[in-house]
mmCIF file of C-alpha atoms in Angstrom:
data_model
loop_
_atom_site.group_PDB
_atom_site.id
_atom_site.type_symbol
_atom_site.label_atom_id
_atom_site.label_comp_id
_atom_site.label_asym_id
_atom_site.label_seq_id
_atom_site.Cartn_x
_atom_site.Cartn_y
_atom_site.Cartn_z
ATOM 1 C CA UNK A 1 -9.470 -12.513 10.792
ATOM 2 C CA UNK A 2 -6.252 -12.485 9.460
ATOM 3 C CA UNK A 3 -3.085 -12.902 11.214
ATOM 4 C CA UNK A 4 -2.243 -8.975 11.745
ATOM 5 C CA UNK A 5 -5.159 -8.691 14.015
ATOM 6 C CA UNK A 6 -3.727 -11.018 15.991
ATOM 7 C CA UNK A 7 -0.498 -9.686 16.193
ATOM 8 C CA UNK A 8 -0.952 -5.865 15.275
ATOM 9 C CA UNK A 9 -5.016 -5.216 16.350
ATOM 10 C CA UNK A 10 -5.368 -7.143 19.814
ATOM 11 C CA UNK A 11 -7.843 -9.264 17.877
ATOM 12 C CA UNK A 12 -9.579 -6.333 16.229
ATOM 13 C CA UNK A 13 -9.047 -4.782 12.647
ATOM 14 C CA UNK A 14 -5.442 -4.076 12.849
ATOM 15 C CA UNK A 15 -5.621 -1.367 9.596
ATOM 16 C CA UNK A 16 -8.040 0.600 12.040
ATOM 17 C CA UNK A 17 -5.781 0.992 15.218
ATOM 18 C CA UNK A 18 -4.347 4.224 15.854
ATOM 19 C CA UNK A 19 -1.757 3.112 17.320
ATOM 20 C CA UNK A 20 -0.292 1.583 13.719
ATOM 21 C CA UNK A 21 -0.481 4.984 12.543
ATOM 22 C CA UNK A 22 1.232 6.844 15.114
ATOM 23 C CA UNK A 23 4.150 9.188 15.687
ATOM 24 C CA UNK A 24 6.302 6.634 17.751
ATOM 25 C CA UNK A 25 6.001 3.815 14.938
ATOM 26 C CA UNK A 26 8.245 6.703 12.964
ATOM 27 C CA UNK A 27 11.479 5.996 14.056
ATOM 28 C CA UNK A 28 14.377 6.385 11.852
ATOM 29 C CA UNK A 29 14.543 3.361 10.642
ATOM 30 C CA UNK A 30 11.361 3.289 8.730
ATOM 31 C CA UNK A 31 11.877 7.095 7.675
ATOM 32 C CA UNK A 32 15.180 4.918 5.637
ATOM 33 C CA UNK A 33 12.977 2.545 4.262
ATOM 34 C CA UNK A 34 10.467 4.510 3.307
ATOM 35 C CA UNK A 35 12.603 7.118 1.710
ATOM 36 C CA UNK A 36 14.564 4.524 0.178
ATOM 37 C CA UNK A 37 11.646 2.686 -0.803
ATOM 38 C CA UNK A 38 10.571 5.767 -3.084
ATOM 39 C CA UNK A 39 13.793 6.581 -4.431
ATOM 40 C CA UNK A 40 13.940 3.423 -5.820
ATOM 41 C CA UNK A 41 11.229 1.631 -6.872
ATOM 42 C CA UNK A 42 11.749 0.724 -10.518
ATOM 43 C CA UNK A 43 14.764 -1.001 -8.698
ATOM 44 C CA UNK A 44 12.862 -3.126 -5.873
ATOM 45 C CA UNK A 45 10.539 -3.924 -8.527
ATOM 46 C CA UNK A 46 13.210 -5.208 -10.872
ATOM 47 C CA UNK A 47 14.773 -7.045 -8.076
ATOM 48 C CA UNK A 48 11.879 -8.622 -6.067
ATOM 49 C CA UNK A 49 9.654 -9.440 -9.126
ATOM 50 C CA UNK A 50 11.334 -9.363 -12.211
ATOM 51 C CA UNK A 51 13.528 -12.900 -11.189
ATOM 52 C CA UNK A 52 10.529 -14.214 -10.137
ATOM 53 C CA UNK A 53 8.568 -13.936 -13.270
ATOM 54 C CA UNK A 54 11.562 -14.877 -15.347
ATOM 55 C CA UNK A 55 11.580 -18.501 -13.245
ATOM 56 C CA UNK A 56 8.015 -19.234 -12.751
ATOM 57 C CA UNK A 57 8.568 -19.553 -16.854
ATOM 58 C CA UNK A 58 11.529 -21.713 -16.108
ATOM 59 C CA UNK A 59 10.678 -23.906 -13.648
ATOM 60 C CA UNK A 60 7.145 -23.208 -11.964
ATOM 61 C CA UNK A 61 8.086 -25.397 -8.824
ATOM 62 C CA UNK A 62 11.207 -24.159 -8.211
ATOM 63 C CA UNK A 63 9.462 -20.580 -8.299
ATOM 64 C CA UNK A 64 6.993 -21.421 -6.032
ATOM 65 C CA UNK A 65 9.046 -22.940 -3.430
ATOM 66 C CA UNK A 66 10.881 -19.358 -2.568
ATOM 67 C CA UNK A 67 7.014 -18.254 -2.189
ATOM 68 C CA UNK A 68 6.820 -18.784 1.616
ATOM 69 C CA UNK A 69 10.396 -16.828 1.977
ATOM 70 C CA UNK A 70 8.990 -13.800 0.318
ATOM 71 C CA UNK A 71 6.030 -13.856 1.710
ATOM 72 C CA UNK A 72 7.457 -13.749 4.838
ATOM 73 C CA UNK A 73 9.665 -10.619 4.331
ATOM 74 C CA UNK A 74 7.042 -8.840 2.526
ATOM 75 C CA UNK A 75 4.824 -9.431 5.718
ATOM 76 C CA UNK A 76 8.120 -7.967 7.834
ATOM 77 C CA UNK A 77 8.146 -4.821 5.094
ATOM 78 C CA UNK A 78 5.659 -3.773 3.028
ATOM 79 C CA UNK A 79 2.079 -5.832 3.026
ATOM 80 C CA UNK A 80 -1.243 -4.974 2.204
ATOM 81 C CA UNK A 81 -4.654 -5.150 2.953
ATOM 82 C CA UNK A 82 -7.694 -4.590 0.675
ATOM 83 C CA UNK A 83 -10.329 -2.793 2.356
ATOM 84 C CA UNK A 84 -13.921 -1.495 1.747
ATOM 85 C CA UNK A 85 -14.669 2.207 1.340
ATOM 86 C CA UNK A 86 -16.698 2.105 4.315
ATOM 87 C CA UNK A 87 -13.666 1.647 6.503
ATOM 88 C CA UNK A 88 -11.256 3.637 4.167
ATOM 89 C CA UNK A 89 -13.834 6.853 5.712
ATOM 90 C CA UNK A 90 -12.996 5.415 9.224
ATOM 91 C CA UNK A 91 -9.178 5.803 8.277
ATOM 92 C CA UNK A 92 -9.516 8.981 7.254
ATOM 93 C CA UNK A 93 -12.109 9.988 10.804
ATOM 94 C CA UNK A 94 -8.353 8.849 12.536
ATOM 95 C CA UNK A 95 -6.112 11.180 10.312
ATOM 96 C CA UNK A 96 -4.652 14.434 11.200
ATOM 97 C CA UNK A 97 -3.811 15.074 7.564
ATOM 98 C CA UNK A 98 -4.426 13.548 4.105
ATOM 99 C CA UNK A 99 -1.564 13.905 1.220
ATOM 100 C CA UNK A 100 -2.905 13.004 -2.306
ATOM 101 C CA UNK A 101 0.161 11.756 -3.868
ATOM 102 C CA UNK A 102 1.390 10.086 -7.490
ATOM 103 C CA UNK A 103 0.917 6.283 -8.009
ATOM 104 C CA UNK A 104 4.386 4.782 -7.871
ATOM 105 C CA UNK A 105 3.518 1.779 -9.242
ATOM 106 C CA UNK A 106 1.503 3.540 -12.198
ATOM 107 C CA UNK A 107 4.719 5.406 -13.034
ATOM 108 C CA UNK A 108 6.623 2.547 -13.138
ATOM 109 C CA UNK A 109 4.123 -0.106 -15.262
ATOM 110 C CA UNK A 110 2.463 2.664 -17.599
ATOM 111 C CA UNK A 111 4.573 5.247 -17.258
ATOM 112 C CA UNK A 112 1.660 7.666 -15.736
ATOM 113 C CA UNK A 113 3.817 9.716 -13.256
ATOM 114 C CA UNK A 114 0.659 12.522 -12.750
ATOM 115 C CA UNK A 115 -1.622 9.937 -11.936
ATOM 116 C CA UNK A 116 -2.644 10.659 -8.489
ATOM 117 C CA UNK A 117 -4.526 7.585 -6.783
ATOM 118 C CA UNK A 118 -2.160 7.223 -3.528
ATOM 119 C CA UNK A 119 -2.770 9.103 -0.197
ATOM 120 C CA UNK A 120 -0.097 9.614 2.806
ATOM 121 C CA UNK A 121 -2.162 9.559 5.951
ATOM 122 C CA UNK A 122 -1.144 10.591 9.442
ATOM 123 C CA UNK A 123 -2.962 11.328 12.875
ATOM 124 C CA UNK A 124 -0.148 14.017 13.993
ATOM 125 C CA UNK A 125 1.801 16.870 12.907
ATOM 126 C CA UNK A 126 4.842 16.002 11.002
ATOM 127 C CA UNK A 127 7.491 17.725 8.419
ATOM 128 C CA UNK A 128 8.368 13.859 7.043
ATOM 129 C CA UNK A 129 6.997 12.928 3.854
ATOM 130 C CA UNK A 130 9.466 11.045 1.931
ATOM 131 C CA UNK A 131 7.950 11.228 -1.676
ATOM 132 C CA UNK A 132 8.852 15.059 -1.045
ATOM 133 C CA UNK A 133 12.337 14.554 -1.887
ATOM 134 C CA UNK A 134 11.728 13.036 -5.599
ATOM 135 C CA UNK A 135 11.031 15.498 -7.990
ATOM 136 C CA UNK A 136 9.216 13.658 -10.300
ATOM 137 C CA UNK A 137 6.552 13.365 -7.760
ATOM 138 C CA UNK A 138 6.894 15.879 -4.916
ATOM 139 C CA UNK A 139 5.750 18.765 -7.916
ATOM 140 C CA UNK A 140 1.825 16.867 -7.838
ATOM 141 C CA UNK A 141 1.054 16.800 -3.763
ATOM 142 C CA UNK A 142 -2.433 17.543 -2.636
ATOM 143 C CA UNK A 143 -3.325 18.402 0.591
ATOM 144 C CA UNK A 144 -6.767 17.341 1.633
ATOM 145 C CA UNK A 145 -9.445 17.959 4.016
ATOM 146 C CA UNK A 146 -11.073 14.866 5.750
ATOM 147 C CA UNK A 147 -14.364 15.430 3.608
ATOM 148 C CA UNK A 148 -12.340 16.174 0.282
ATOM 149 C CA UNK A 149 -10.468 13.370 1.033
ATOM 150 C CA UNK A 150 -13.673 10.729 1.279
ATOM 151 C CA UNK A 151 -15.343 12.780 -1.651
ATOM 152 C CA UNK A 152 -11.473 11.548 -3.388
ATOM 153 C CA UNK A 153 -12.436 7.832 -2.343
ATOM 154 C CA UNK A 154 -16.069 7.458 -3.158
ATOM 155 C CA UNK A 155 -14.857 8.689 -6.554
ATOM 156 C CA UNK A 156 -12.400 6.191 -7.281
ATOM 157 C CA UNK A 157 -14.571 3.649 -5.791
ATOM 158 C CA UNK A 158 -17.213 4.050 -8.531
ATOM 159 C CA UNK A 159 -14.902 4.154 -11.194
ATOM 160 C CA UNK A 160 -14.086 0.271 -9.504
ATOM 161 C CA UNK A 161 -10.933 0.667 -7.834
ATOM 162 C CA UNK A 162 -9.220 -1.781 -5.009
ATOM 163 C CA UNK A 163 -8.963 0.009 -1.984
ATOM 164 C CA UNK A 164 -5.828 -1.601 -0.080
ATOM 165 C CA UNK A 165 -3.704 -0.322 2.972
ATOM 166 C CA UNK A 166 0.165 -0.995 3.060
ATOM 167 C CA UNK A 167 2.458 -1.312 5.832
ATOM 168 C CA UNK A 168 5.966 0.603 5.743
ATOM 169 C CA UNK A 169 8.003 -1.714 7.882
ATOM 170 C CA UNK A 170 4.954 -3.314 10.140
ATOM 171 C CA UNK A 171 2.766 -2.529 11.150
ATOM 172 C CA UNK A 172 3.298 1.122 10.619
ATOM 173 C CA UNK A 173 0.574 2.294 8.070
ATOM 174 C CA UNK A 174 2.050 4.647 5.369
ATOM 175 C CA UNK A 175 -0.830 5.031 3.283
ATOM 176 C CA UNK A 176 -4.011 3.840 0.770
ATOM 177 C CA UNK A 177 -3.465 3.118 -2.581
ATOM 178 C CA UNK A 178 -6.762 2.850 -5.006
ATOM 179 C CA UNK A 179 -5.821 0.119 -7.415
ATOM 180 C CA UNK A 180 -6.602 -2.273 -10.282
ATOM 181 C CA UNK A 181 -4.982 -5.201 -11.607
ATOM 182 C CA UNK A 182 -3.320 -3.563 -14.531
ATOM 183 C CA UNK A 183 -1.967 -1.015 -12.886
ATOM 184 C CA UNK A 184 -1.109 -1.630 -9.587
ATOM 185 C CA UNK A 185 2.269 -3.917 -8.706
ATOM 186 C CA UNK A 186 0.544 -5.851 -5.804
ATOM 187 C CA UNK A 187 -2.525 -7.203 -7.901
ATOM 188 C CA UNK A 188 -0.665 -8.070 -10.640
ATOM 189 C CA UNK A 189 1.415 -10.044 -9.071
ATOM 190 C CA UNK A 190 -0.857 -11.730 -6.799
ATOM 191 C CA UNK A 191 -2.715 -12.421 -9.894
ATOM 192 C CA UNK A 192 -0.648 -13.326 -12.580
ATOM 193 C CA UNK A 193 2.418 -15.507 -9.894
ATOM 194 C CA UNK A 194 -0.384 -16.510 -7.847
ATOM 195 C CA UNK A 195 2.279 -14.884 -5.456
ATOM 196 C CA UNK A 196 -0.146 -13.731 -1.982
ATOM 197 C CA UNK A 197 1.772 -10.260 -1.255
ATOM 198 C CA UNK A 198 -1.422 -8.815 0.503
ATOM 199 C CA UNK A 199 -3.779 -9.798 2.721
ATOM 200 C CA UNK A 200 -8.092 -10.395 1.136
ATOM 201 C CA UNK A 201 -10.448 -7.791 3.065
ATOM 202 C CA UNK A 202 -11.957 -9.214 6.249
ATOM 203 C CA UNK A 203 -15.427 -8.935 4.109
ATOM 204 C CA UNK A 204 -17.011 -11.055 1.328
ATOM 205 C CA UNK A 205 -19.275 -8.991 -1.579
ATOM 206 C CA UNK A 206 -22.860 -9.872 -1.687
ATOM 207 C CA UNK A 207 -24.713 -9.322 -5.195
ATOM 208 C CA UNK A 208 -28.443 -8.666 -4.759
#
């Protein structure tokens, strides 16, 4: 169990609480940050990562003793949980609506701004959806039913994609992203810094 449970789940899985996806988490001030957060990406990656990377080269300890610091405001911000398709479905059970959306983090490493392997999820009726108001994404929305939505999932799934959830200001869920390691901000840093910027899943694979 990892410490959002505690704090964010009464003890329970805290990524499947309806209360961390619900209407009175969206105040204003996480409308901002997510808005902002979309508008400028490139930017918080180039801020947040690219010093990092340049002084882990410099001076590895030095690096790693800002770790806990970021760590801790990433935990405040944005964090993530990887999670197994089985309780992706039970996600989607909660949601009102399902918004297939561009991969930010795609766009930004490869370049891939049509590549679609993000979904907005929400269990009530709301007008807010801040990727909207960028044009270079907003034009490649999807709408999905709960059924087209896990028929979405179990496709990515076999093709061996990460399933992780991220908080937008915590522990207000803003959506799933389906990820791997070259293509996906989170992974690659947590794998190539060593830097922890999401939580493991609360399950260990068994090979038969």
């Amino acid at each position: 169990m990892c410490e959002f449970c505690t704090q964010h789940g009464e003890g329970k899985k805290w990524y499947l609480q309806a209360k961390n996806y619900s209407e009175e988490l969206l105040n204003e001030e996480r409308k901002r940050f997510m808005t902002d957060f979309f508008a400028n990406f490139e930017q918080y990656v180039r801020d947040r990562v690219g010093p990092l990377e340049k002084l882990i080269v410099a001076d590895p300890a030095a690096a790693r003793g800002l770790y806990p610091a970021v760590v801790e405001e990433q935990k405040k911000e944005h964090y993530g949980q990887v999670v197994p398709l089985e309780e992706i479905e039970q996600i989607i059970d909660m949601s009102l609506a399902v918004v297939r959306m561009p991969c930010m983090c795609r766009s930004t490493l490869r370049g891939f701004r049509e590549a679609r392997y993000c979904f907005g999820v929400t269990t009530f009726k709301t007008d807010f959806l801040p990727v909207a108001q960028h044009p270079d994404f907003s034009s490649d929305l999807e709408v999905l039913g709960k059924e087209e939505a896990k028929k979405a999932m179990q496709k990515l799934d076999r093709n061996g994609l990460v399933h992780t959830v991220w908080t937008m200001i915590t522990p207000y869920v803003g959506g799933i992203c389906n990820c791997s390691v070259n293509e996906c901000m989170a992974l690659k840093t947590r794998t190539r810094l060593d830097l922890p910027v999401l939580f493991k899943a609360e399950h260990v694979a068994s090979i038969d």
